[in-house]
Amino acid sequence: MKDQAEALRKKLLQKEQKPMIAKTLAVVSGKGGVGKSNFSLNFAITLSKKGHKVLLFDMDVGMGNIDILLGNSSQYSIVDFFDEQESLKDIVTEGPNGLHYIAGGTGLSRLFKVEERLMNKFTEELSALFEYYEYVIFDMGAGVTEESLHFILSVDEIILVTTPEPTSVTDAYSMLKHIHMLNEQVPFLIVVNRALSEEDGVQTFNRLKMVARRFLDREVKPLGMIPDDRAIPAAVKKQVPFVINEKSAASKALIQIVDMYEKHNFTELQPARTFHFVSKLKQFLFER
Ligand SMILES: Nc1ncnc2c1ncn2[C@@H]1O[C@H](COP(=O)(O)OP(=O)(O)OP(=O)(O)O)[C@@H](O)[C@H]1O
Ligand SMILES: [Mg+2]
């Protein structure tokens, strides 16, 4: 474990020839329990499998799920950073298929309610990590808190997950409205999870699209759908990410979603953009 952490640290220290600035994505929902963590993890693994450099950040700080879904117990989590024990790059853990992740850990309740000096350290170190990855994906906890909103409003793209249940769609719309009122630009990509059929998935997306258009004059984009599949609870129980079983319908859906994501390149980022994630986050954190 120590050796693995050491090797990873070395890798992170070796800068790419061409520094990247990661594209940042937040996976959110209105209602809890709709499948955000399962989606985030399996989407991140599928992207890594295709050769992308991906960092998954479990933002359900204090109640981290990614470690549990992986059947792993990471040596470090974000809690160690905020306890000032470790630097951010030292808490990155290696997951399956080349995925890197930062575990949410347990026992931290004061999510990011920390002093300015530590928050500065966080944004500085995050900036450095962003030069190593192509994608940084934040798996957000259910609902929004003042702190998680800072992250959500700073990302390049938002993936909004809903199930076909009317309560889930209504809550997804409320979430969309809440974010839209504060940021009219950020693209919303919709994932319908637990669709009972293709038609069910399309209808769910259309319902959300229509209300967003009608009441907010806002467009949302379909990223894809994942069928309701018993392979998912079975994988959760075994603590193995569901895409590891490549034959499951859910696994195939994830491949389609990643193909769709790569093909559309929803947000064309400027290589020299100056106002990226960390700048925005700093603005939210320190202009209080
Ligand atoms: N497509 C699916 N088919 C069947 N079951 C599913 C599917 N997606 C998720 N589930 C089940 O739903 C449960 C909740 O999923 P998950 O933990 O990913 O949700 P979440 O949105 O991250 O929850 P929270 O809001 O608490 O963070 C899982 O235990 C999983 O078994
Ligand atoms: Mg979750």
PDB file of C-alpha atoms and ligand atoms in Angstrom:
ATOM      1  CA  MET A   1       0.000   0.000   0.000  1.00  0.00           C
ATOM      2  CA  LYS A   2       2.802   2.390   0.954  1.00  0.00           C
ATOM      3  CA  ASP A   3       4.715   1.454  -2.231  1.00  0.00           C
ATOM      4  CA  GLN A   4       1.670   2.012  -4.371  1.00  0.00           C
ATOM      5  CA  ALA A   5       1.099   5.426  -2.815  1.00  0.00           C
ATOM      6  CA  GLU A   6       4.764   6.287  -3.358  1.00  0.00           C
ATOM      7  CA  ALA A   7       4.653   5.292  -7.047  1.00  0.00           C
ATOM      8  CA  LEU A   8       1.517   7.321  -7.542  1.00  0.00           C
ATOM      9  CA  ARG A   9       3.068  10.351  -5.883  1.00  0.00           C
ATOM     10  CA  LYS A  10       6.043  10.119  -8.237  1.00  0.00           C
ATOM     11  CA  LYS A  11       3.712   9.902 -11.230  1.00  0.00           C
ATOM     12  CA  LEU A  12       1.854  12.981 -10.102  1.00  0.00           C
ATOM     13  CA  LEU A  13       5.083  14.868  -9.650  1.00  0.00           C
ATOM     14  CA  GLN A  14       6.186  14.170 -13.203  1.00  0.00           C
ATOM     15  CA  LYS A  15       4.439  16.856 -15.164  1.00  0.00           C
ATOM     16  CA  GLU A  16       3.145  16.022 -18.618  1.00  0.00           C
ATOM     17  CA  GLN A  17       5.176  17.560 -21.413  1.00  0.00           C
ATOM     18  CA  LYS A  18       2.146  19.647 -22.225  1.00  0.00           C
ATOM     19  CA  PRO A  19       0.306  20.805 -19.117  1.00  0.00           C
ATOM     20  CA  MET A  20      -3.427  20.265 -19.359  1.00  0.00           C
ATOM     21  CA  ILE A  21      -6.197  22.072 -17.640  1.00  0.00           C
ATOM     22  CA  ALA A  22      -8.767  19.523 -16.664  1.00  0.00           C
ATOM     23  CA  LYS A  23     -12.347  19.852 -17.725  1.00  0.00           C
ATOM     24  CA  THR A  24     -14.437  19.850 -14.562  1.00  0.00           C
ATOM     25  CA  LEU A  25     -17.785  18.133 -14.169  1.00  0.00           C
ATOM     26  CA  ALA A  26     -20.185  17.970 -11.236  1.00  0.00           C
ATOM     27  CA  VAL A  27     -22.631  15.082 -11.001  1.00  0.00           C
ATOM     28  CA  VAL A  28     -25.750  16.342  -9.227  1.00  0.00           C
ATOM     29  CA  SER A  29     -29.394  15.446  -8.640  1.00  0.00           C
ATOM     30  CA  GLY A  30     -32.402  16.921  -6.906  1.00  0.00           C
ATOM     31  CA  LYS A  31     -33.588  13.868  -5.031  1.00  0.00           C
ATOM     32  CA  GLY A  32     -31.049  11.668  -3.270  1.00  0.00           C
ATOM     33  CA  GLY A  33     -30.382   8.035  -4.073  1.00  0.00           C
ATOM     34  CA  VAL A  34     -30.973   8.325  -7.819  1.00  0.00           C
ATOM     35  CA  GLY A  35     -27.620   6.758  -8.719  1.00  0.00           C
ATOM     36  CA  LYS A  36     -25.117   9.656  -8.802  1.00  0.00           C
ATOM     37  CA  SER A  37     -22.271   7.783  -7.125  1.00  0.00           C
ATOM     38  CA  ASN A  38     -22.740   4.650  -9.207  1.00  0.00           C
ATOM     39  CA  PHE A  39     -22.918   6.746 -12.348  1.00  0.00           C
ATOM     40  CA  SER A  40     -19.894   8.927 -11.437  1.00  0.00           C
ATOM     41  CA  LEU A  41     -17.683   5.975 -10.613  1.00  0.00           C
ATOM     42  CA  ASN A  42     -18.616   3.858 -13.618  1.00  0.00           C
ATOM     43  CA  PHE A  43     -18.532   6.826 -16.011  1.00  0.00           C
ATOM     44  CA  ALA A  44     -15.072   7.720 -14.680  1.00  0.00           C
ATOM     45  CA  ILE A  45     -13.839   4.130 -15.063  1.00  0.00           C
ATOM     46  CA  THR A  46     -15.222   3.870 -18.606  1.00  0.00           C
ATOM     47  CA  LEU A  47     -13.492   7.147 -19.550  1.00  0.00           C
ATOM     48  CA  SER A  48     -10.199   5.924 -18.039  1.00  0.00           C
ATOM     49  CA  LYS A  49     -10.536   2.620 -19.873  1.00  0.00           C
ATOM     50  CA  LYS A  50     -10.559   4.592 -23.098  1.00  0.00           C
ATOM     51  CA  GLY A  51      -7.259   6.169 -22.189  1.00  0.00           C
ATOM     52  CA  HIS A  52      -8.373   9.433 -20.615  1.00  0.00           C
ATOM     53  CA  LYS A  53      -6.745  10.724 -17.450  1.00  0.00           C
ATOM     54  CA  VAL A  54      -9.528  11.034 -14.941  1.00  0.00           C
ATOM     55  CA  LEU A  55      -9.707  12.100 -11.315  1.00  0.00           C
ATOM     56  CA  LEU A  56     -12.907  11.306  -9.449  1.00  0.00           C
ATOM     57  CA  PHE A  57     -13.453  13.414  -6.376  1.00  0.00           C
ATOM     58  CA  ASP A  58     -15.924  12.081  -3.817  1.00  0.00           C
ATOM     59  CA  MET A  59     -17.534  15.268  -2.559  1.00  0.00           C
ATOM     60  CA  ASP A  60     -19.839  13.509  -0.159  1.00  0.00           C
ATOM     61  CA  VAL A  61     -17.252  14.547   2.368  1.00  0.00           C
ATOM     62  CA  GLY A  62     -17.631  12.751   5.656  1.00  0.00           C
ATOM     63  CA  MET A  63     -19.884  10.035   4.214  1.00  0.00           C
ATOM     64  CA  GLY A  64     -17.774   8.915   1.257  1.00  0.00           C
ATOM     65  CA  ASN A  65     -19.313   6.249  -0.940  1.00  0.00           C
ATOM     66  CA  ILE A  66     -16.772   5.721  -3.697  1.00  0.00           C
ATOM     67  CA  ASP A  67     -14.476   3.676  -1.482  1.00  0.00           C
ATOM     68  CA  ILE A  68     -17.419   1.483  -0.467  1.00  0.00           C
ATOM     69  CA  LEU A  69     -18.529   0.973  -4.072  1.00  0.00           C
ATOM     70  CA  LEU A  70     -14.944  -0.075  -4.864  1.00  0.00           C
ATOM     71  CA  GLY A  71     -14.630  -2.370  -1.875  1.00  0.00           C
ATOM     72  CA  ASN A  72     -11.573  -0.368  -0.978  1.00  0.00           C
ATOM     73  CA  SER A  73     -10.451   1.365   2.092  1.00  0.00           C
ATOM     74  CA  SER A  74      -8.126   4.102   0.948  1.00  0.00           C
ATOM     75  CA  GLN A  75      -5.227   4.946   3.126  1.00  0.00           C
ATOM     76  CA  TYR A  76      -6.174   8.625   2.847  1.00  0.00           C
ATOM     77  CA  SER A  77      -9.249  10.689   2.178  1.00  0.00           C
ATOM     78  CA  ILE A  78     -10.085  14.373   1.870  1.00  0.00           C
ATOM     79  CA  VAL A  79     -10.517  14.370   5.645  1.00  0.00           C
ATOM     80  CA  ASP A  80      -6.723  13.957   5.959  1.00  0.00           C
ATOM     81  CA  PHE A  81      -6.221  17.082   3.891  1.00  0.00           C
ATOM     82  CA  PHE A  82      -8.511  19.167   6.060  1.00  0.00           C
ATOM     83  CA  ASP A  83      -6.930  17.765   9.169  1.00  0.00           C
ATOM     84  CA  GLU A  84      -3.705  19.173   7.709  1.00  0.00           C
ATOM     85  CA  GLN A  85      -2.057  15.792   7.711  1.00  0.00           C
ATOM     86  CA  GLU A  86      -1.537  15.375   3.990  1.00  0.00           C
ATOM     87  CA  SER A  87      -1.297  17.414   0.813  1.00  0.00           C
ATOM     88  CA  LEU A  88      -3.937  16.969  -1.877  1.00  0.00           C
ATOM     89  CA  LYS A  89      -1.740  15.014  -4.276  1.00  0.00           C
ATOM     90  CA  ASP A  90      -0.814  12.606  -1.493  1.00  0.00           C
ATOM     91  CA  ILE A  91      -4.422  11.591  -0.886  1.00  0.00           C
ATOM     92  CA  VAL A  92      -5.051  10.553  -4.489  1.00  0.00           C
ATOM     93  CA  THR A  93      -5.753   6.801  -4.606  1.00  0.00           C
ATOM     94  CA  GLU A  94      -5.378   4.492  -7.580  1.00  0.00           C
ATOM     95  CA  GLY A  95      -8.618   2.751  -8.617  1.00  0.00           C
ATOM     96  CA  PRO A  96      -9.418   0.210 -11.356  1.00  0.00           C
ATOM     97  CA  ASN A  97      -8.465   0.726 -15.030  1.00  0.00           C
ATOM     98  CA  GLY A  98      -6.128   3.621 -14.349  1.00  0.00           C
ATOM     99  CA  LEU A  99      -8.732   5.739 -12.570  1.00  0.00           C
ATOM    100  CA  HIS A 100      -7.493   8.049  -9.833  1.00  0.00           C
ATOM    101  CA  TYR A 101      -9.792   9.181  -7.069  1.00  0.00           C
ATOM    102  CA  ILE A 102      -9.969  11.150  -3.837  1.00  0.00           C
ATOM    103  CA  ALA A 103     -12.055   9.381  -1.219  1.00  0.00           C
ATOM    104  CA  GLY A 104     -14.682  11.237   0.778  1.00  0.00           C
ATOM    105  CA  GLY A 105     -13.725   9.611   4.043  1.00  0.00           C
ATOM    106  CA  THR A 106     -15.813   9.588   7.172  1.00  0.00           C
ATOM    107  CA  GLY A 107     -16.221  11.774  10.196  1.00  0.00           C
ATOM    108  CA  LEU A 108     -15.919  15.269   8.762  1.00  0.00           C
ATOM    109  CA  SER A 109     -19.087  17.237   9.237  1.00  0.00           C
ATOM    110  CA  ARG A 110     -17.885  20.787   8.719  1.00  0.00           C
ATOM    111  CA  LEU A 111     -17.683  20.458   4.953  1.00  0.00           C
ATOM    112  CA  PHE A 112     -15.188  23.034   3.766  1.00  0.00           C
ATOM    113  CA  LYS A 113     -16.039  25.394   6.590  1.00  0.00           C
ATOM    114  CA  VAL A 114     -12.391  26.006   7.165  1.00  0.00           C
ATOM    115  CA  GLU A 115     -10.204  28.995   7.604  1.00  0.00           C
ATOM    116  CA  GLU A 116      -9.061  31.026   4.630  1.00  0.00           C
ATOM    117  CA  ARG A 117      -5.443  29.868   4.809  1.00  0.00           C
ATOM    118  CA  LEU A 118      -6.422  26.198   4.466  1.00  0.00           C
ATOM    119  CA  MET A 119      -8.908  26.948   1.731  1.00  0.00           C
ATOM    120  CA  ASN A 120      -6.148  28.810  -0.115  1.00  0.00           C
ATOM    121  CA  LYS A 121      -3.913  25.780   0.228  1.00  0.00           C
ATOM    122  CA  PHE A 122      -6.753  23.654  -1.137  1.00  0.00           C
ATOM    123  CA  THR A 123      -7.289  25.793  -4.246  1.00  0.00           C
ATOM    124  CA  GLU A 124      -3.518  26.064  -4.896  1.00  0.00           C
ATOM    125  CA  GLU A 125      -3.022  22.311  -4.701  1.00  0.00           C
ATOM    126  CA  LEU A 126      -6.150  21.648  -6.737  1.00  0.00           C
ATOM    127  CA  SER A 127      -4.773  23.936  -9.447  1.00  0.00           C
ATOM    128  CA  ALA A 128      -1.612  21.843  -9.584  1.00  0.00           C
ATOM    129  CA  LEU A 129      -3.622  18.609  -9.850  1.00  0.00           C
ATOM    130  CA  PHE A 130      -5.649  20.049 -12.731  1.00  0.00           C
ATOM    131  CA  GLU A 131      -2.513  20.117 -14.847  1.00  0.00           C
ATOM    132  CA  TYR A 132      -2.251  16.377 -14.681  1.00  0.00           C
ATOM    133  CA  TYR A 133      -5.797  15.292 -15.552  1.00  0.00           C
ATOM    134  CA  GLU A 134      -8.043  15.620 -18.547  1.00  0.00           C
ATOM    135  CA  TYR A 135     -11.236  15.329 -16.522  1.00  0.00           C
ATOM    136  CA  VAL A 136     -11.981  16.000 -12.879  1.00  0.00           C
ATOM    137  CA  ILE A 137     -15.388  14.660 -11.880  1.00  0.00           C
ATOM    138  CA  PHE A 138     -17.040  15.706  -8.617  1.00  0.00           C
ATOM    139  CA  ASP A 139     -19.593  13.266  -7.229  1.00  0.00           C
ATOM    140  CA  MET A 140     -21.768  15.617  -5.194  1.00  0.00           C
ATOM    141  CA  GLY A 141     -23.832  14.534  -2.213  1.00  0.00           C
ATOM    142  CA  ALA A 142     -27.618  14.726  -2.349  1.00  0.00           C
ATOM    143  CA  GLY A 143     -29.145  18.216  -2.486  1.00  0.00           C
ATOM    144  CA  VAL A 144     -27.144  21.440  -2.158  1.00  0.00           C
ATOM    145  CA  THR A 145     -25.388  23.081   0.707  1.00  0.00           C
ATOM    146  CA  GLU A 146     -23.829  26.519   0.636  1.00  0.00           C
ATOM    147  CA  GLU A 147     -20.392  24.914   0.266  1.00  0.00           C
ATOM    148  CA  SER A 148     -21.258  22.372  -2.397  1.00  0.00           C
ATOM    149  CA  LEU A 149     -22.895  25.160  -4.386  1.00  0.00           C
ATOM    150  CA  HIS A 150     -19.479  26.870  -4.701  1.00  0.00           C
ATOM    151  CA  PHE A 151     -18.192  23.791  -6.484  1.00  0.00           C
ATOM    152  CA  ILE A 152     -21.286  23.327  -8.618  1.00  0.00           C
ATOM    153  CA  LEU A 153     -21.134  26.942  -9.794  1.00  0.00           C
ATOM    154  CA  SER A 154     -17.450  26.651 -10.694  1.00  0.00           C
ATOM    155  CA  VAL A 155     -17.465  23.600 -12.987  1.00  0.00           C
ATOM    156  CA  ASP A 156     -17.415  23.569 -16.772  1.00  0.00           C
ATOM    157  CA  GLU A 157     -20.323  21.138 -17.108  1.00  0.00           C
ATOM    158  CA  ILE A 158     -23.066  19.728 -14.910  1.00  0.00           C
ATOM    159  CA  ILE A 159     -24.400  16.208 -15.261  1.00  0.00           C
ATOM    160  CA  LEU A 160     -27.890  16.106 -13.775  1.00  0.00           C
ATOM    161  CA  VAL A 161     -29.099  12.603 -12.914  1.00  0.00           C
ATOM    162  CA  THR A 162     -32.774  11.767 -12.588  1.00  0.00           C
ATOM    163  CA  THR A 163     -34.879   8.633 -12.568  1.00  0.00           C
ATOM    164  CA  PRO A 164     -38.222   8.484 -14.424  1.00  0.00           C
ATOM    165  CA  GLU A 165     -40.200   8.878 -11.189  1.00  0.00           C
ATOM    166  CA  PRO A 166     -42.168  12.136 -11.205  1.00  0.00           C
ATOM    167  CA  THR A 167     -40.770  13.086  -7.788  1.00  0.00           C
ATOM    168  CA  SER A 168     -37.228  12.690  -9.103  1.00  0.00           C
ATOM    169  CA  VAL A 169     -37.964  14.731 -12.243  1.00  0.00           C
ATOM    170  CA  THR A 170     -39.616  17.498 -10.200  1.00  0.00           C
ATOM    171  CA  ASP A 171     -36.636  17.659  -7.853  1.00  0.00           C
ATOM    172  CA  ALA A 172     -34.226  17.598 -10.807  1.00  0.00           C
ATOM    173  CA  TYR A 173     -36.098  20.584 -12.229  1.00  0.00           C
ATOM    174  CA  SER A 174     -35.852  22.442  -8.896  1.00  0.00           C
ATOM    175  CA  MET A 175     -32.117  21.796  -8.836  1.00  0.00           C
ATOM    176  CA  LEU A 176     -31.776  22.960 -12.440  1.00  0.00           C
ATOM    177  CA  LYS A 177     -33.723  26.127 -11.642  1.00  0.00           C
ATOM    178  CA  HIS A 178     -31.658  26.821  -8.532  1.00  0.00           C
ATOM    179  CA  ILE A 179     -28.382  26.569 -10.451  1.00  0.00           C
ATOM    180  CA  HIS A 180     -29.729  28.340 -13.528  1.00  0.00           C
ATOM    181  CA  MET A 181     -30.682  31.387 -11.444  1.00  0.00           C
ATOM    182  CA  LEU A 182     -27.049  31.692 -10.390  1.00  0.00           C
ATOM    183  CA  ASN A 183     -25.354  30.598 -13.615  1.00  0.00           C
ATOM    184  CA  GLU A 184     -27.167  30.842 -16.934  1.00  0.00           C
ATOM    185  CA  GLN A 185     -24.242  29.562 -18.979  1.00  0.00           C
ATOM    186  CA  VAL A 186     -23.109  26.232 -17.558  1.00  0.00           C
ATOM    187  CA  PRO A 187     -24.249  23.361 -19.809  1.00  0.00           C
ATOM    188  CA  PHE A 188     -26.599  20.776 -18.318  1.00  0.00           C
ATOM    189  CA  LEU A 189     -26.204  17.210 -19.550  1.00  0.00           C
ATOM    190  CA  ILE A 190     -29.017  14.901 -18.494  1.00  0.00           C
ATOM    191  CA  VAL A 191     -28.687  11.241 -17.539  1.00  0.00           C
ATOM    192  CA  VAL A 192     -31.892   9.278 -17.026  1.00  0.00           C
ATOM    193  CA  ASN A 193     -31.081   6.429 -14.680  1.00  0.00           C
ATOM    194  CA  ARG A 194     -33.242   3.372 -14.035  1.00  0.00           C
ATOM    195  CA  ALA A 195     -35.197   3.754 -17.270  1.00  0.00           C
ATOM    196  CA  LEU A 196     -37.704   0.917 -17.691  1.00  0.00           C
ATOM    197  CA  SER A 197     -37.462   1.102 -21.480  1.00  0.00           C
ATOM    198  CA  GLU A 198     -35.916   3.317 -24.114  1.00  0.00           C
ATOM    199  CA  GLU A 199     -39.250   5.086 -24.447  1.00  0.00           C
ATOM    200  CA  ASP A 200     -39.405   5.653 -20.701  1.00  0.00           C
ATOM    201  CA  GLY A 201     -35.937   7.245 -20.877  1.00  0.00           C
ATOM    202  CA  VAL A 202     -36.809   9.500 -23.814  1.00  0.00           C
ATOM    203  CA  GLN A 203     -40.098  10.588 -22.212  1.00  0.00           C
ATOM    204  CA  THR A 204     -38.339  11.419 -18.945  1.00  0.00           C
ATOM    205  CA  PHE A 205     -35.744  13.513 -20.740  1.00  0.00           C
ATOM    206  CA  ASN A 206     -38.459  15.265 -22.760  1.00  0.00           C
ATOM    207  CA  ARG A 207     -40.435  16.105 -19.644  1.00  0.00           C
ATOM    208  CA  LEU A 208     -37.422  17.809 -18.103  1.00  0.00           C
ATOM    209  CA  LYS A 209     -36.523  19.496 -21.385  1.00  0.00           C
ATOM    210  CA  MET A 210     -40.027  20.933 -21.799  1.00  0.00           C
ATOM    211  CA  VAL A 211     -40.277  22.430 -18.313  1.00  0.00           C
ATOM    212  CA  ALA A 212     -36.765  23.890 -18.561  1.00  0.00           C
ATOM    213  CA  ARG A 213     -37.611  25.457 -21.911  1.00  0.00           C
ATOM    214  CA  ARG A 214     -41.016  26.709 -20.870  1.00  0.00           C
ATOM    215  CA  PHE A 215     -40.265  28.138 -17.449  1.00  0.00           C
ATOM    216  CA  LEU A 216     -36.583  29.020 -17.657  1.00  0.00           C
ATOM    217  CA  ASP A 217     -36.007  29.405 -21.378  1.00  0.00           C
ATOM    218  CA  ARG A 218     -33.109  27.072 -20.827  1.00  0.00           C
ATOM    219  CA  GLU A 219     -31.860  24.211 -23.013  1.00  0.00           C
ATOM    220  CA  VAL A 220     -30.622  20.920 -21.576  1.00  0.00           C
ATOM    221  CA  LYS A 221     -28.800  18.196 -23.475  1.00  0.00           C
ATOM    222  CA  PRO A 222     -29.386  14.445 -23.348  1.00  0.00           C
ATOM    223  CA  LEU A 223     -26.254  12.532 -22.375  1.00  0.00           C
ATOM    224  CA  GLY A 224     -27.950   9.157 -22.232  1.00  0.00           C
ATOM    225  CA  MET A 225     -29.896   6.674 -20.198  1.00  0.00           C
ATOM    226  CA  ILE A 226     -29.103   3.705 -17.994  1.00  0.00           C
ATOM    227  CA  PRO A 227     -31.689   0.933 -17.722  1.00  0.00           C
ATOM    228  CA  ASP A 228     -33.037  -0.250 -14.429  1.00  0.00           C
ATOM    229  CA  ASP A 229     -30.724  -3.232 -14.085  1.00  0.00           C
ATOM    230  CA  ARG A 230     -30.371  -5.748 -11.290  1.00  0.00           C
ATOM    231  CA  ALA A 231     -26.695  -5.985 -12.162  1.00  0.00           C
ATOM    232  CA  ILE A 232     -26.236  -2.638 -10.362  1.00  0.00           C
ATOM    233  CA  PRO A 233     -27.488  -3.569  -6.870  1.00  0.00           C
ATOM    234  CA  ALA A 234     -25.691  -6.903  -7.321  1.00  0.00           C
ATOM    235  CA  ALA A 235     -22.432  -5.064  -8.086  1.00  0.00           C
ATOM    236  CA  VAL A 236     -22.970  -2.693  -5.143  1.00  0.00           C
ATOM    237  CA  LYS A 237     -23.444  -5.682  -2.875  1.00  0.00           C
ATOM    238  CA  LYS A 238     -20.252  -7.298  -4.167  1.00  0.00           C
ATOM    239  CA  GLN A 239     -18.470  -3.927  -3.946  1.00  0.00           C
ATOM    240  CA  VAL A 240     -17.303  -4.157  -7.533  1.00  0.00           C
ATOM    241  CA  PRO A 241     -18.095  -1.333 -10.011  1.00  0.00           C
ATOM    242  CA  PHE A 242     -20.807  -2.552 -12.393  1.00  0.00           C
ATOM    243  CA  VAL A 243     -18.842  -1.796 -15.595  1.00  0.00           C
ATOM    244  CA  ILE A 244     -16.372  -4.519 -14.628  1.00  0.00           C
ATOM    245  CA  ASN A 245     -19.061  -6.963 -15.797  1.00  0.00           C
ATOM    246  CA  GLU A 246     -19.007  -5.864 -19.417  1.00  0.00           C
ATOM    247  CA  LYS A 247     -22.013  -7.943 -20.386  1.00  0.00           C
ATOM    248  CA  SER A 248     -24.597  -6.146 -18.254  1.00  0.00           C
ATOM    249  CA  ALA A 249     -27.082  -3.818 -19.927  1.00  0.00           C
ATOM    250  CA  ALA A 250     -25.975  -1.041 -17.556  1.00  0.00           C
ATOM    251  CA  SER A 251     -22.367  -1.515 -18.637  1.00  0.00           C
ATOM    252  CA  LYS A 252     -23.288  -1.221 -22.306  1.00  0.00           C
ATOM    253  CA  ALA A 253     -25.279   1.911 -21.528  1.00  0.00           C
ATOM    254  CA  LEU A 254     -22.205   3.478 -19.924  1.00  0.00           C
ATOM    255  CA  ILE A 255     -20.130   2.781 -23.031  1.00  0.00           C
ATOM    256  CA  GLN A 256     -22.784   4.534 -25.127  1.00  0.00           C
ATOM    257  CA  ILE A 257     -22.802   7.472 -22.727  1.00  0.00           C
ATOM    258  CA  VAL A 258     -19.022   7.846 -22.889  1.00  0.00           C
ATOM    259  CA  ASP A 259     -19.109   7.580 -26.718  1.00  0.00           C
ATOM    260  CA  MET A 260     -21.761  10.280 -26.768  1.00  0.00           C
ATOM    261  CA  TYR A 261     -19.731  12.421 -24.392  1.00  0.00           C
ATOM    262  CA  GLU A 262     -16.556  12.112 -26.478  1.00  0.00           C
ATOM    263  CA  LYS A 263     -18.365  12.667 -29.759  1.00  0.00           C
ATOM    264  CA  HIS A 264     -20.161  15.832 -28.758  1.00  0.00           C
ATOM    265  CA  ASN A 265     -17.483  17.609 -26.803  1.00  0.00           C
ATOM    266  CA  PHE A 266     -20.273  19.632 -25.245  1.00  0.00           C
ATOM    267  CA  THR A 267     -18.095  22.473 -24.025  1.00  0.00           C
ATOM    268  CA  GLU A 268     -15.332  23.684 -26.273  1.00  0.00           C
ATOM    269  CA  LEU A 269     -12.736  24.960 -23.836  1.00  0.00           C
ATOM    270  CA  GLN A 270     -10.253  27.634 -24.739  1.00  0.00           C
ATOM    271  CA  PRO A 271      -6.720  26.371 -24.061  1.00  0.00           C
ATOM    272  CA  ALA A 272      -5.739  29.761 -22.702  1.00  0.00           C
ATOM    273  CA  ARG A 273      -8.860  30.361 -20.704  1.00  0.00           C
ATOM    274  CA  THR A 274      -7.915  32.141 -17.556  1.00  0.00           C
ATOM    275  CA  PHE A 275     -11.153  31.973 -15.705  1.00  0.00           C
ATOM    276  CA  HIS A 276     -11.252  28.282 -15.043  1.00  0.00           C
ATOM    277  CA  PHE A 277     -12.568  26.305 -12.127  1.00  0.00           C
ATOM    278  CA  VAL A 278     -10.062  27.330  -9.465  1.00  0.00           C
ATOM    279  CA  SER A 279     -10.433  31.050 -10.184  1.00  0.00           C
ATOM    280  CA  LYS A 280     -14.196  30.783  -9.964  1.00  0.00           C
ATOM    281  CA  LEU A 281     -14.057  28.714  -6.814  1.00  0.00           C
ATOM    282  CA  LYS A 282     -11.712  31.219  -5.189  1.00  0.00           C
ATOM    283  CA  GLN A 283     -14.061  34.008  -6.060  1.00  0.00           C
ATOM    284  CA  PHE A 284     -16.967  32.228  -4.366  1.00  0.00           C
ATOM    285  CA  LEU A 285     -14.936  31.223  -1.356  1.00  0.00           C
ATOM    286  CA  PHE A 286     -13.229  34.459  -0.611  1.00  0.00           C
ATOM    287  CA  GLU A 287     -15.738  37.088  -1.676  1.00  0.00           C
ATOM    288  CA  ARG A 288     -18.014  36.603   1.257  1.00  0.00           C
TER     289      ARG A 288
HETATM  290  N1  LIG B   1     -29.792   1.677 -12.998  1.00  0.00           N
HETATM  291  C1  LIG B   1     -30.043   1.130 -11.808  1.00  0.00           C
HETATM  292  N2  LIG B   1     -30.755  -0.029 -11.718  1.00  0.00           N
HETATM  293  C2  LIG B   1     -31.021  -0.572 -10.505  1.00  0.00           C
HETATM  294  N3  LIG B   1     -30.600  -0.077  -9.342  1.00  0.00           N
HETATM  295  C3  LIG B   1     -29.885   1.053  -9.364  1.00  0.00           C
HETATM  296  C4  LIG B   1     -29.557   1.714 -10.583  1.00  0.00           C
HETATM  297  N4  LIG B   1     -28.822   2.807 -10.299  1.00  0.00           N
HETATM  298  C5  LIG B   1     -28.672   2.847  -8.957  1.00  0.00           C
HETATM  299  N5  LIG B   1     -29.314   1.790  -8.384  1.00  0.00           N
HETATM  300  C6  LIG B   1     -29.386   1.510  -6.932  1.00  0.00           C
HETATM  301  O1  LIG B   1     -29.680   2.707  -6.254  1.00  0.00           O
HETATM  302  C7  LIG B   1     -28.908   2.825  -5.075  1.00  0.00           C
HETATM  303  C8  LIG B   1     -28.444   4.269  -4.899  1.00  0.00           C
HETATM  304  O2  LIG B   1     -27.436   4.570  -5.819  1.00  0.00           O
HETATM  305  P1  LIG B   1     -26.275   5.631  -5.516  1.00  0.00           P
HETATM  306  O3  LIG B   1     -25.692   5.415  -4.192  1.00  0.00           O
HETATM  307  O4  LIG B   1     -25.380   5.633  -6.693  1.00  0.00           O
HETATM  308  O5  LIG B   1     -27.178   6.945  -5.485  1.00  0.00           O
HETATM  309  P2  LIG B   1     -26.738   8.446  -5.127  1.00  0.00           P
HETATM  310  O6  LIG B   1     -27.569   9.343  -5.979  1.00  0.00           O
HETATM  311  O7  LIG B   1     -25.279   8.594  -5.200  1.00  0.00           O
HETATM  312  O8  LIG B   1     -27.202   8.549  -3.596  1.00  0.00           O
HETATM  313  P3  LIG B   1     -26.898   9.791  -2.583  1.00  0.00           P
HETATM  314  O9  LIG B   1     -27.864  10.857  -2.990  1.00  0.00           O
HETATM  315  O10 LIG B   1     -27.189   9.216  -1.252  1.00  0.00           O
HETATM  316  O11 LIG B   1     -25.479  10.207  -2.786  1.00  0.00           O
HETATM  317  C9  LIG B   1     -27.738   1.871  -5.238  1.00  0.00           C
HETATM  318  O12 LIG B   1     -27.582   1.104  -4.091  1.00  0.00           O
HETATM  319  C10 LIG B   1     -28.054   1.021  -6.429  1.00  0.00           C
HETATM  320  O13 LIG B   1     -28.151  -0.336  -6.075  1.00  0.00           O
HETATM  321 MG    MG B   2     -23.885   9.338  -3.736  1.00  0.00          MG
END
